[in-house]
Tab-separated table of C-alpha atoms and ligand atoms in Angstrom:
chain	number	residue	atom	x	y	z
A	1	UNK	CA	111.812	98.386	136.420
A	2	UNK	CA	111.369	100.188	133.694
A	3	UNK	CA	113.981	103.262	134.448
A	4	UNK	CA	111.326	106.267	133.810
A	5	UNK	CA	111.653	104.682	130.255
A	6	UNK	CA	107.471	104.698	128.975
A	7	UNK	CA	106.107	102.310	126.282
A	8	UNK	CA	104.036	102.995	123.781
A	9	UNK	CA	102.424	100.004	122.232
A	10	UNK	CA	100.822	100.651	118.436
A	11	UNK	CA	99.126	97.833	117.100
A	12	UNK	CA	99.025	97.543	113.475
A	13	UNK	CA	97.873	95.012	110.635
A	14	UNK	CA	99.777	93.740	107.707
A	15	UNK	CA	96.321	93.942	105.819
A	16	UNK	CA	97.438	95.893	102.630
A	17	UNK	CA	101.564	98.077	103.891
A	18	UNK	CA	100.427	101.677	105.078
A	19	UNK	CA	99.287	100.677	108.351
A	20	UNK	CA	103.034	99.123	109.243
A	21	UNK	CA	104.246	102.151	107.316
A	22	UNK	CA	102.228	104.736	109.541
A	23	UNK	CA	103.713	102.759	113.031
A	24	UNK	CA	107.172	102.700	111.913
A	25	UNK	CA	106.508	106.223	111.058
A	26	UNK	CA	106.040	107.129	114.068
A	27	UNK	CA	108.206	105.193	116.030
A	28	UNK	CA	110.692	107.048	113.944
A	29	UNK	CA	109.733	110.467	114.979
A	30	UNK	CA	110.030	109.562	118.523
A	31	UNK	CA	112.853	108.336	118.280
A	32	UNK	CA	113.980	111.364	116.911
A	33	UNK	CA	112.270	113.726	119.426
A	34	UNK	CA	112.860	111.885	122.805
A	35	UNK	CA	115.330	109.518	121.787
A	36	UNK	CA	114.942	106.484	124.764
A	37	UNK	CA	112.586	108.402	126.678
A	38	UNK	CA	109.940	106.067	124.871
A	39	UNK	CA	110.254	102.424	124.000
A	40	UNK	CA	107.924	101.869	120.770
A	41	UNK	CA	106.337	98.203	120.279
A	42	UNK	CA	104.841	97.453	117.448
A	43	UNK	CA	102.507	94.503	116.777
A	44	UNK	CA	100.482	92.877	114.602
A	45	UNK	CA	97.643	91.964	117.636
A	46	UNK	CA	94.865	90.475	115.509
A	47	UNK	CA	97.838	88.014	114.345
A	48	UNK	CA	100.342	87.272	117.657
A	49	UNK	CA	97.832	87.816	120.085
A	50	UNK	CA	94.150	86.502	119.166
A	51	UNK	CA	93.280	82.735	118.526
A	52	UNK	CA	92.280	81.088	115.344
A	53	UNK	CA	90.609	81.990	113.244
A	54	UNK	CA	90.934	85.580	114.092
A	55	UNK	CA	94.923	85.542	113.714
A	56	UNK	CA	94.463	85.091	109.984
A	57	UNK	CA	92.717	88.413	109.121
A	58	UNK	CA	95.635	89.307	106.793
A	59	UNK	CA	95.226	86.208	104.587
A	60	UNK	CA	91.471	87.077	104.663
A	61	UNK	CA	92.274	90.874	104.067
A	62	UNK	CA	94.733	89.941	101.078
A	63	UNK	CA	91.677	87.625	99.283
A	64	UNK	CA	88.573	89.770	99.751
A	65	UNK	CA	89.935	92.624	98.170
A	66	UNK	CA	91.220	90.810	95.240
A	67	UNK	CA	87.714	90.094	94.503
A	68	UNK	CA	86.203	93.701	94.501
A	69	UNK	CA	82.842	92.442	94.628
A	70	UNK	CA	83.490	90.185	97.859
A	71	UNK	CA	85.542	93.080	99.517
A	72	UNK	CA	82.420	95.181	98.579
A	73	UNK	CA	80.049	93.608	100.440
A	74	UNK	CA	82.270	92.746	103.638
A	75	UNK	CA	82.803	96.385	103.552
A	76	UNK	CA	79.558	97.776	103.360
A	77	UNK	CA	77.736	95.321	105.346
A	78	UNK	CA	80.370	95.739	108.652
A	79	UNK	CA	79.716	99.881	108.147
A	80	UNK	CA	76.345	99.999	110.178
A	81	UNK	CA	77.719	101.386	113.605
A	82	UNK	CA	74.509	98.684	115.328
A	83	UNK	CA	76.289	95.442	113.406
A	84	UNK	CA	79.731	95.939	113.783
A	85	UNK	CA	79.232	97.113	117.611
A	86	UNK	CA	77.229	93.459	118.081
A	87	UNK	CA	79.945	91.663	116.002
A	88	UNK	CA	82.722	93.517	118.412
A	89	UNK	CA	80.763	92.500	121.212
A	90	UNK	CA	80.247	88.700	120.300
A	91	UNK	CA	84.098	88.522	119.145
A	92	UNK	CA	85.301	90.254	122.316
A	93	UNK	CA	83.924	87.029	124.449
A	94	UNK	CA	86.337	85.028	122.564
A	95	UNK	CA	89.564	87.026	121.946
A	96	UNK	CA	89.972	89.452	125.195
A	97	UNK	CA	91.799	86.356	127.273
A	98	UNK	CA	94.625	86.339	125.036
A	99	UNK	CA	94.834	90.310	124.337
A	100	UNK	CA	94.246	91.168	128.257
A	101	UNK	CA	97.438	88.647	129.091
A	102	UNK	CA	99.277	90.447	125.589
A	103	UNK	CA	98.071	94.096	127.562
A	104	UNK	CA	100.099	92.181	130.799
A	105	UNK	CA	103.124	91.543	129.102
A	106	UNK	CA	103.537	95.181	126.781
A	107	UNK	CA	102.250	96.734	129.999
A	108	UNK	CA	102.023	100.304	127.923
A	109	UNK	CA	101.788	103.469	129.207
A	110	UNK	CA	100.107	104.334	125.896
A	111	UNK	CA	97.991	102.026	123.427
A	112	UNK	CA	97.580	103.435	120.165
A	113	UNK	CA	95.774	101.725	116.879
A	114	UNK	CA	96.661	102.123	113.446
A	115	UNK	CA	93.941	99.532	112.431
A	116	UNK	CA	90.603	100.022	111.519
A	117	UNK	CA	89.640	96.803	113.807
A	118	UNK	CA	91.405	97.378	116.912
A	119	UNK	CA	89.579	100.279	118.481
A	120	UNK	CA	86.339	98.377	120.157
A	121	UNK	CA	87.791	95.299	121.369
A	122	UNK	CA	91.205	96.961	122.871
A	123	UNK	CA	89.592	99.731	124.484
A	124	UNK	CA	87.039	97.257	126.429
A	125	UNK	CA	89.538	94.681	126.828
A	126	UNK	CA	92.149	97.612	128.553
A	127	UNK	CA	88.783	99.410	130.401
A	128	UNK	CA	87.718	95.933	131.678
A	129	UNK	CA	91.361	95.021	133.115
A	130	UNK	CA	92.562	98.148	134.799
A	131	UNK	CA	88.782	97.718	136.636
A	132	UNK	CA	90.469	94.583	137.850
A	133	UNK	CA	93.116	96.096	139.214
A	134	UNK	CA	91.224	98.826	140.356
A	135	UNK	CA	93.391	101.391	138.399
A	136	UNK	CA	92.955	104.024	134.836
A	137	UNK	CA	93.644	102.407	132.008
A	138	UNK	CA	96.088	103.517	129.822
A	139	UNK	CA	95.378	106.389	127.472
A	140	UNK	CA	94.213	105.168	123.909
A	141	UNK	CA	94.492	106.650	120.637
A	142	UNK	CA	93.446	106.066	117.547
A	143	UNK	CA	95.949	107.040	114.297
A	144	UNK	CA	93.836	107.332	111.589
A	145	UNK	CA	95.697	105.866	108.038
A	146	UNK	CA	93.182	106.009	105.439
A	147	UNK	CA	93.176	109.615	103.822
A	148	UNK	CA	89.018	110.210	103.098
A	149	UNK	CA	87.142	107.376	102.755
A	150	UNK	CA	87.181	105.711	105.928
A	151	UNK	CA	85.548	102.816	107.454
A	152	UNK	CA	83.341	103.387	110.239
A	153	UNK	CA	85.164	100.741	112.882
A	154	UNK	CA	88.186	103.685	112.604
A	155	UNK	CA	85.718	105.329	115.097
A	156	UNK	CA	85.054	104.747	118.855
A	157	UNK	CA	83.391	107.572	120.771
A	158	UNK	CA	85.172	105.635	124.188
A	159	UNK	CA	89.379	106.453	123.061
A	160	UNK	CA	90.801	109.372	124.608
A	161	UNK	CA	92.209	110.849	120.995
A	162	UNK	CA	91.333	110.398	117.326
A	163	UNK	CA	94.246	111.699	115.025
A	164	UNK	CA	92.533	112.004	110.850
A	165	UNK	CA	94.300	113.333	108.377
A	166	UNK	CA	91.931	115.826	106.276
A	167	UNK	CA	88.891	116.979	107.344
A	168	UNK	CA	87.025	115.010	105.787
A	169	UNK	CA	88.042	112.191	107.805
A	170	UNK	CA	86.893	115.028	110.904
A	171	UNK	CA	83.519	114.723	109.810
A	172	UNK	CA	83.290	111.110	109.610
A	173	UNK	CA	84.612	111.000	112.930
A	174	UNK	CA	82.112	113.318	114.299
A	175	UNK	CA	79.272	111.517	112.453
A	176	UNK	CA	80.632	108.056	114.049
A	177	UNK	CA	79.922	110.031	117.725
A	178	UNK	CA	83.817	110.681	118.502
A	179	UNK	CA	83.343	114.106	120.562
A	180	UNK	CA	85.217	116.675	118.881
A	181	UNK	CA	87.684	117.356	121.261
A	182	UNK	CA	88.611	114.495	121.085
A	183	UNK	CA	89.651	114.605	117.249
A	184	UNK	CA	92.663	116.453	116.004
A	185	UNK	CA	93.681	117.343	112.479
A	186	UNK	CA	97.408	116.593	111.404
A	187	UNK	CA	97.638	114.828	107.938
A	188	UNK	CA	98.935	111.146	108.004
A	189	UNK	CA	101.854	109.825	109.614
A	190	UNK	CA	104.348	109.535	106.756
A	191	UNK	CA	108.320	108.905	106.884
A	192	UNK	CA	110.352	111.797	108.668
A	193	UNK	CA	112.667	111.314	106.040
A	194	UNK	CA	109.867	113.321	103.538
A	195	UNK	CA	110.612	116.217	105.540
A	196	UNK	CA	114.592	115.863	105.490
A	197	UNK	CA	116.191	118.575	102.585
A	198	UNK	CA	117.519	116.446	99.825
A	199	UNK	CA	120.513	116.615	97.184
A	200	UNK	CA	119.972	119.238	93.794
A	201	UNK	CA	117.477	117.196	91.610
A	202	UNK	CA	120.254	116.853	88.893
A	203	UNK	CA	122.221	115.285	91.595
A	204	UNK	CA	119.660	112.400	92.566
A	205	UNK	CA	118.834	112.068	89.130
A	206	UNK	CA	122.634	111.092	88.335
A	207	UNK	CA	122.193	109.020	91.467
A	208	UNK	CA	119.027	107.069	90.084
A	209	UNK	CA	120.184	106.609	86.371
A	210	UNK	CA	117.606	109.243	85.181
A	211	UNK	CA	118.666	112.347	82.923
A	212	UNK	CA	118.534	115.869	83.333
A	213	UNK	CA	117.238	116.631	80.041
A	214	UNK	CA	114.049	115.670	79.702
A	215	UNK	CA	110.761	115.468	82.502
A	216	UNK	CA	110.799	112.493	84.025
A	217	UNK	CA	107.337	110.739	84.963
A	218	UNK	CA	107.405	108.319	88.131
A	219	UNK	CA	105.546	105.175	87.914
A	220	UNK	CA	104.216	103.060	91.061
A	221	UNK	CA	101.441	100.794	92.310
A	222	UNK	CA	101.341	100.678	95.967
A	223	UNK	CA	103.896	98.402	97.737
A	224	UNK	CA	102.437	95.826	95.695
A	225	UNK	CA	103.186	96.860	91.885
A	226	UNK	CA	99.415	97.115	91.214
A	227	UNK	CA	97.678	97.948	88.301
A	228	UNK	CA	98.329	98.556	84.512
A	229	UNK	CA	101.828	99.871	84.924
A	230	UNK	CA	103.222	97.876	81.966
A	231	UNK	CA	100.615	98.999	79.581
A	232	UNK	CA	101.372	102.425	80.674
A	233	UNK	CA	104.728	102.505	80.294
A	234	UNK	CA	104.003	101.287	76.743
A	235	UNK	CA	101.226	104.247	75.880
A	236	UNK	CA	103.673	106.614	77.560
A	237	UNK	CA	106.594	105.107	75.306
A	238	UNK	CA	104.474	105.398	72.034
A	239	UNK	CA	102.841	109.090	72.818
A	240	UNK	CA	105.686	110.838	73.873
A	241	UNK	CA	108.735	109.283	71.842
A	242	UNK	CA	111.571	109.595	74.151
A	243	UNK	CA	110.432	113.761	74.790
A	244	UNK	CA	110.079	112.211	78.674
A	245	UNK	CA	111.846	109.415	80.705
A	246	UNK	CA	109.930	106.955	82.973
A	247	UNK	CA	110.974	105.787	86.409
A	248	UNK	CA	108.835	102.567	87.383
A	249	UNK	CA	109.304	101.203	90.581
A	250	UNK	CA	107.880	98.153	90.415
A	251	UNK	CA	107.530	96.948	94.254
A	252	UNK	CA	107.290	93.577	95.039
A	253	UNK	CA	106.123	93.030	91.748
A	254	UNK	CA	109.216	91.049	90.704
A	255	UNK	CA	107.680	90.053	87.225
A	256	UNK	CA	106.978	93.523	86.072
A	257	UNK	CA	110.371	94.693	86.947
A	258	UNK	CA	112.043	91.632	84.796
A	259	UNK	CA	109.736	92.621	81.792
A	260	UNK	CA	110.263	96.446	81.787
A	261	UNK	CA	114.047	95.628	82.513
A	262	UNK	CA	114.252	93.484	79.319
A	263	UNK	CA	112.254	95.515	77.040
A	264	UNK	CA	112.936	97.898	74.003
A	265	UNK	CA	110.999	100.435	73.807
A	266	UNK	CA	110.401	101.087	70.377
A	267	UNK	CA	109.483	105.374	71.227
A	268	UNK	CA	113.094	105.582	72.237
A	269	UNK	CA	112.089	106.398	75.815
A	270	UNK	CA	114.853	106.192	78.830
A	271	UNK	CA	112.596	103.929	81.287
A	272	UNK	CA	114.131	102.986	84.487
A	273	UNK	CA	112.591	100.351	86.243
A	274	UNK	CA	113.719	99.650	90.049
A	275	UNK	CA	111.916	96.927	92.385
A	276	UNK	CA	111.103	97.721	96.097
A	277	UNK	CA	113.610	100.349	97.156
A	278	UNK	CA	113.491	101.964	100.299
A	279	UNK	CA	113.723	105.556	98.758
A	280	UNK	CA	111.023	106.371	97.511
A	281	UNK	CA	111.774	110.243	99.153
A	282	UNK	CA	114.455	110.285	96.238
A	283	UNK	CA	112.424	109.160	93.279
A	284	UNK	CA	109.621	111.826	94.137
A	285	UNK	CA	112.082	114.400	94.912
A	286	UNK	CA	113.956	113.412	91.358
A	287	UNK	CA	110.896	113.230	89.023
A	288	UNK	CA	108.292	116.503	87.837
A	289	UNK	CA	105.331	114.083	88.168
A	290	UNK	CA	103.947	110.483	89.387
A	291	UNK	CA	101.233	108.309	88.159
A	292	UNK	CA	100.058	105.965	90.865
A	293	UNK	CA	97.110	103.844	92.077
A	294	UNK	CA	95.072	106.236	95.170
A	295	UNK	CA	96.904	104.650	97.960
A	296	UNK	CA	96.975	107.432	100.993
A	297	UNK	CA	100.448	106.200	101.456
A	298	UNK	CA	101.695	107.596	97.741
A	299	UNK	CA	99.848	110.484	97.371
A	300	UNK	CA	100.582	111.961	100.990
A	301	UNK	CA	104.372	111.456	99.900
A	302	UNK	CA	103.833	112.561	96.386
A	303	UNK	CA	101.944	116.014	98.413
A	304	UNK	CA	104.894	116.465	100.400
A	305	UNK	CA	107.256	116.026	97.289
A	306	UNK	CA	104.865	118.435	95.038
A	307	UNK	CA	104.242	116.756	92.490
A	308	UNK	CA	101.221	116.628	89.858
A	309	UNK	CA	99.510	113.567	90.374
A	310	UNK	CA	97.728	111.215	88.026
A	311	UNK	CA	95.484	108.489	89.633
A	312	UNK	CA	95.206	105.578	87.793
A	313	UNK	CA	92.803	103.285	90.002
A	314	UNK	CA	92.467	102.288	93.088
A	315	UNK	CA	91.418	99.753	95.864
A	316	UNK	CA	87.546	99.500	96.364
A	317	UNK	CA	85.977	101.393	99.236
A	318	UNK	CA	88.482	102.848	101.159
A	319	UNK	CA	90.601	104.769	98.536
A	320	UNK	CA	87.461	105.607	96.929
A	321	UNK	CA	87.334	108.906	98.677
A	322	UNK	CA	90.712	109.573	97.462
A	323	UNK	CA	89.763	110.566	94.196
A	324	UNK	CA	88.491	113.611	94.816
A	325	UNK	CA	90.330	114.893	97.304
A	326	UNK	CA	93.238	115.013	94.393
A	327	UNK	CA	90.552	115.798	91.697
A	328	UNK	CA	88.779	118.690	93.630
A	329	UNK	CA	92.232	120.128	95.276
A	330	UNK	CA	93.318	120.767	91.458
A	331	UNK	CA	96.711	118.618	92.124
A	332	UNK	CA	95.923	116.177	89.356
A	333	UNK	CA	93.504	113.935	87.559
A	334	UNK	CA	91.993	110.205	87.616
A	335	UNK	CA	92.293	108.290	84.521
A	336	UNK	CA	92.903	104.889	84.225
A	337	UNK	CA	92.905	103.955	80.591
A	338	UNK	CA	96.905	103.609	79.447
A	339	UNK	CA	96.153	105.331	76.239
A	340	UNK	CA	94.675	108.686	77.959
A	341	UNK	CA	97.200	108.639	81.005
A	342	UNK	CA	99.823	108.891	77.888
A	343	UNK	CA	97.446	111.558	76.376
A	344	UNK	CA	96.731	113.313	79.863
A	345	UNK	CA	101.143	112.898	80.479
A	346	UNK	CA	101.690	114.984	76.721
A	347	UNK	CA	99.940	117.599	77.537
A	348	UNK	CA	101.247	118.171	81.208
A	349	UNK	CA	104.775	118.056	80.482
A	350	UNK	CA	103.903	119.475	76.628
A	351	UNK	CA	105.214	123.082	75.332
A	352	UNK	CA	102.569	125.086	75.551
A	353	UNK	CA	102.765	128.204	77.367
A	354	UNK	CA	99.271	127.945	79.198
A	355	UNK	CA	100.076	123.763	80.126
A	356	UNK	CA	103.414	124.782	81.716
A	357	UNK	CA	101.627	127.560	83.674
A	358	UNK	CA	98.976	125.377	84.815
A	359	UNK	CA	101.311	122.542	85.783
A	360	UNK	CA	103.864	124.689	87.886
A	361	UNK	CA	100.224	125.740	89.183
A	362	UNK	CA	99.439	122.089	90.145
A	363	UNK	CA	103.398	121.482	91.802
A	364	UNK	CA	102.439	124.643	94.272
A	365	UNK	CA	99.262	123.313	95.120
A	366	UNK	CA	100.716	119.935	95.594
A	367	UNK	CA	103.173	121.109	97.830
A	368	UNK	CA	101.145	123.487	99.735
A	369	UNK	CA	98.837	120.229	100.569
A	370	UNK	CA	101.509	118.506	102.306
A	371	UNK	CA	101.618	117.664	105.957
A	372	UNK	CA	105.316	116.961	106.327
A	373	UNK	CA	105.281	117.915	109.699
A	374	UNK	CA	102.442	115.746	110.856
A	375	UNK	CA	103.955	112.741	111.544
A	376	UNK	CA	106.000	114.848	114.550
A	377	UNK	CA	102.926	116.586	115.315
A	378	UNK	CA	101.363	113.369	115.909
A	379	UNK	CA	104.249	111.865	118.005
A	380	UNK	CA	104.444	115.224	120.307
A	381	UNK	CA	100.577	114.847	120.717
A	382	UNK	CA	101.152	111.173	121.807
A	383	UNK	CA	103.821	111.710	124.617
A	384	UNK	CA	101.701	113.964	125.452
A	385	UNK	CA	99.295	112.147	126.574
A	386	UNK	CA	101.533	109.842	128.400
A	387	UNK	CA	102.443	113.044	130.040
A	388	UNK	CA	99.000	113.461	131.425
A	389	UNK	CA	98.510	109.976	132.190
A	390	UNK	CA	101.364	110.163	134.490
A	391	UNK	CA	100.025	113.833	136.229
A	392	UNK	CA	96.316	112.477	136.538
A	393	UNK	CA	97.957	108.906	138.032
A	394	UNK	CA	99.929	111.400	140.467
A	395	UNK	CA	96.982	113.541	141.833
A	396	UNK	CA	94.727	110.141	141.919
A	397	UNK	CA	97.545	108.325	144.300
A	398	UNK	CA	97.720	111.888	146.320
A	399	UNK	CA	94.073	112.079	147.087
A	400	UNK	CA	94.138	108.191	147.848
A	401	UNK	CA	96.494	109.328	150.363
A	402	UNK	CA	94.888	112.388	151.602
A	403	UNK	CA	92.297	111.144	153.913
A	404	UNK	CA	95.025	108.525	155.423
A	405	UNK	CA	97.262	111.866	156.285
A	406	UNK	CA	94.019	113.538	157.971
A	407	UNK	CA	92.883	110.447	159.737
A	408	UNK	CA	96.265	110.016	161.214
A	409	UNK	CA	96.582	113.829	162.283
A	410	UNK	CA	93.523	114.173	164.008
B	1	UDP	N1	106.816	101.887	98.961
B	1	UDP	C1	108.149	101.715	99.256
B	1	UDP	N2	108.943	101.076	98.344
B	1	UDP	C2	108.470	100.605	97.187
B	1	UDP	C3	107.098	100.781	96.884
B	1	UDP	C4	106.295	101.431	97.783
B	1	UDP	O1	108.633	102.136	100.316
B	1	UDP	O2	109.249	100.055	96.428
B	1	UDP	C5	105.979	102.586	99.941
B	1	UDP	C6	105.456	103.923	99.474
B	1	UDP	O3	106.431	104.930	99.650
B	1	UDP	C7	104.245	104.086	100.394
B	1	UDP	C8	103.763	102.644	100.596
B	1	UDP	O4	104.824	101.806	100.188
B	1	UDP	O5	104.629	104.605	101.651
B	1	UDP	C9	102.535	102.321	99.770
B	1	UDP	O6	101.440	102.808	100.472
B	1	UDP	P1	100.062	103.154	99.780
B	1	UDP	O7	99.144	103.610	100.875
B	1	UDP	O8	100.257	104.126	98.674
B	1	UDP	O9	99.601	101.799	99.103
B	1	UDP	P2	99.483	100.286	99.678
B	1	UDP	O10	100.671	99.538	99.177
B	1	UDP	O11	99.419	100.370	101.193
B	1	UDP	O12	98.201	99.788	99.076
């Protein structure tokens, strides 16, 4: 029925935008590699496919980790691989009705998680139904979307692939019991359109309203518009006195973007403020550097683009890790007071002869960082999988039929 056409099922959670952003990554890149060969479904199955009150782990997501302290402790206490395996268990009993009939209705040749809560659960809920039916289950992979820091429930020793992005992520992985064959090293799944050539930087800047005379610092806060961007823009404004121009998207931070939009700045700057735009490709690729919060969306992108990066905070626990990696890969620095960003800004795009050198330094390490490719890597990995799915399903049907063909010879 389905005309050799295979589906791959990823299951993602709104809870914070990179894991949508890491499925509709990849369903990009197979569409561009096998075109209709695969049918990609994505789906939020914590939400459409689980019954109260598990369906609301967004809303729960979106309120524990606006109170650090809270997301803290919900954190920490689910990272003992003994307690979350008992909580799996104990939720499993009253969720796998609903996700074994979902399983029915996708019926996917491939299940693959960009969650951190849908490895356990699935995997036992896919295991426990194709025993049913007295056939394999489908082959399951886990996409890993935090950078570094990563939860411990992003690990289950029982999926047939676990995709990290850094190495770091490798060890974890190995530490959580996930055999290390099993594990491969790509980078994240990010946009294929990061890895498209782009227009002459003067030309997107004329494009974006930005000018080609002066270094141009880009501004952002996650999907969301998070953290002191306002106050920035203001220290930036006051230290450097027009010498740069600021590009702030704003996301769906809609009262940031009216304030920047009807302020003077009294420094003179050229500040461009946008609100969520759907090219953010063209902003990195237009601007020298960015100043953002640690989300492993941004500064996978901003790698990719190669550019100096400036942290300015980030979310508690899982872009903790995040820090470093920029820190200690000398492609920028973590500050999050306004005042020293501005400082920190003056002397990276400043005239001295030993800055300049040092910040072209930071662009090439930036750049050489970058997994553009990894999203297709990734994809190719995936159908292959399916591939061997379909050879092993081939050679278990044959030997089904093998003794048949002897008994009836003989
Ligand atoms: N983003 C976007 N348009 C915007 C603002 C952000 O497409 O106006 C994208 C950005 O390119 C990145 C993602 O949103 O891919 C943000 O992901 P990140 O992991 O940095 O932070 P999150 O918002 O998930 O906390």
């Amino acid at each position: 029925p389905k005309g050799g056409q295979k589906t791959v099922l990823i299951m993602m959670s709104n809870t914070g935008g990179g894991h949508k952003a890491s499925a509709e990554a990849l369903q990009q890149a197979f569409r561009e590699e096998y075109g209709d060969q695969y049918k990609i479904i994505i789906v939020d199955m914590w939400k459409e496919h689980t019954p109260a009150p598990f369906n609301t782990l967004c809303d729960s997501y979106s309120f524990l980790v606006r109170h650090s302290i809270l997301w803290r402790l919900t954190y920490n206490m689910m990272q003992p691989r003994p307690l979350h395996r008992s909580y799996f268990a104990a939720v499993n009993a009253a969720v796998s009705r609903q996700l074994s009939a979902a399983f029915d209705a996708y019926d996917p040749d491939l299940v693959v998680s960009v969650h951190p809560l849908m490895q356990h659960i699935p995997v036992r809920v896919l295991a426990s139904r194709a025993r049913a039916r007295g056939e394999a289950p489908p082959p399951f992979a886990t996409v890993v979307t935090d950078f570094t820091t990563c939860h411990n429930t992003w690990f289950y020793p029982a999926v047939t692939r676990c995709f990290v992005p850094t190495a770091f992520c490798r060890s974890l992985a190995l530490e959580n019991g996930v055999p290390a064959d099993k594990i491969t090293v790509h980078g994240l799944p990010i946009r294929p359109i990061f890895s498209k050539r782009l227009p002459a930087k003067a030309t997107l800047r004329r494009k974006l309203g930005l000018v080609n005379d002066a270094p141009a610092i880009l501004l952002v806060g996650g999907g969301e518009g998070m953290g002191k961007l306002e106050a920035t823009v203001r220290e930036l404004d006051a230290r450097l006195q027009g010498s740069a121009q600021v590009a702030v998207i704003c996301g769906r931070n809609k009262k940031l973007l009216n304030t920047l939009r009807s302020t003077v700045w009294p420094g003179g700057s050229h500040v461009v403020a946008v609100g969520f735009v759907d090219n953010v490709h063209e902003w990195m690729a237009a601007v020298d550097t960015i100043i953002t919060k640690a989300g492993p969306g941004t500064i996978a992108e901003a790698l990719i683009s190669g550019l100096p990066i400036l942290l300015n905070g980030n979310v508690p626990c899982q872009e903790e890790g995040n820090i470093p990696y920029v820190v200690e890969n000398g492609v920028g620095a973590f500050e999050t007071d306004p005042v020293r960003i501005a400082d920190i800004m003056a002397t990276w795009l400043g005239p001295s002869p030993e800055a300049r050198a040092e910040f072209a330094a930071m662009a090439k390490r930036s750049k050489a960082l970058g997994r553009p490719r990894a999203v297709y890597n990734i994809a190719r990995d995936l159908a292959g999988l399916v591939e061997s799915a379909k050879e092993l399903a081939v050679e278990v049907a044959a030997a089904a039929a093998a003794p048949a063909r002897r008994a009836c010879c003989s």
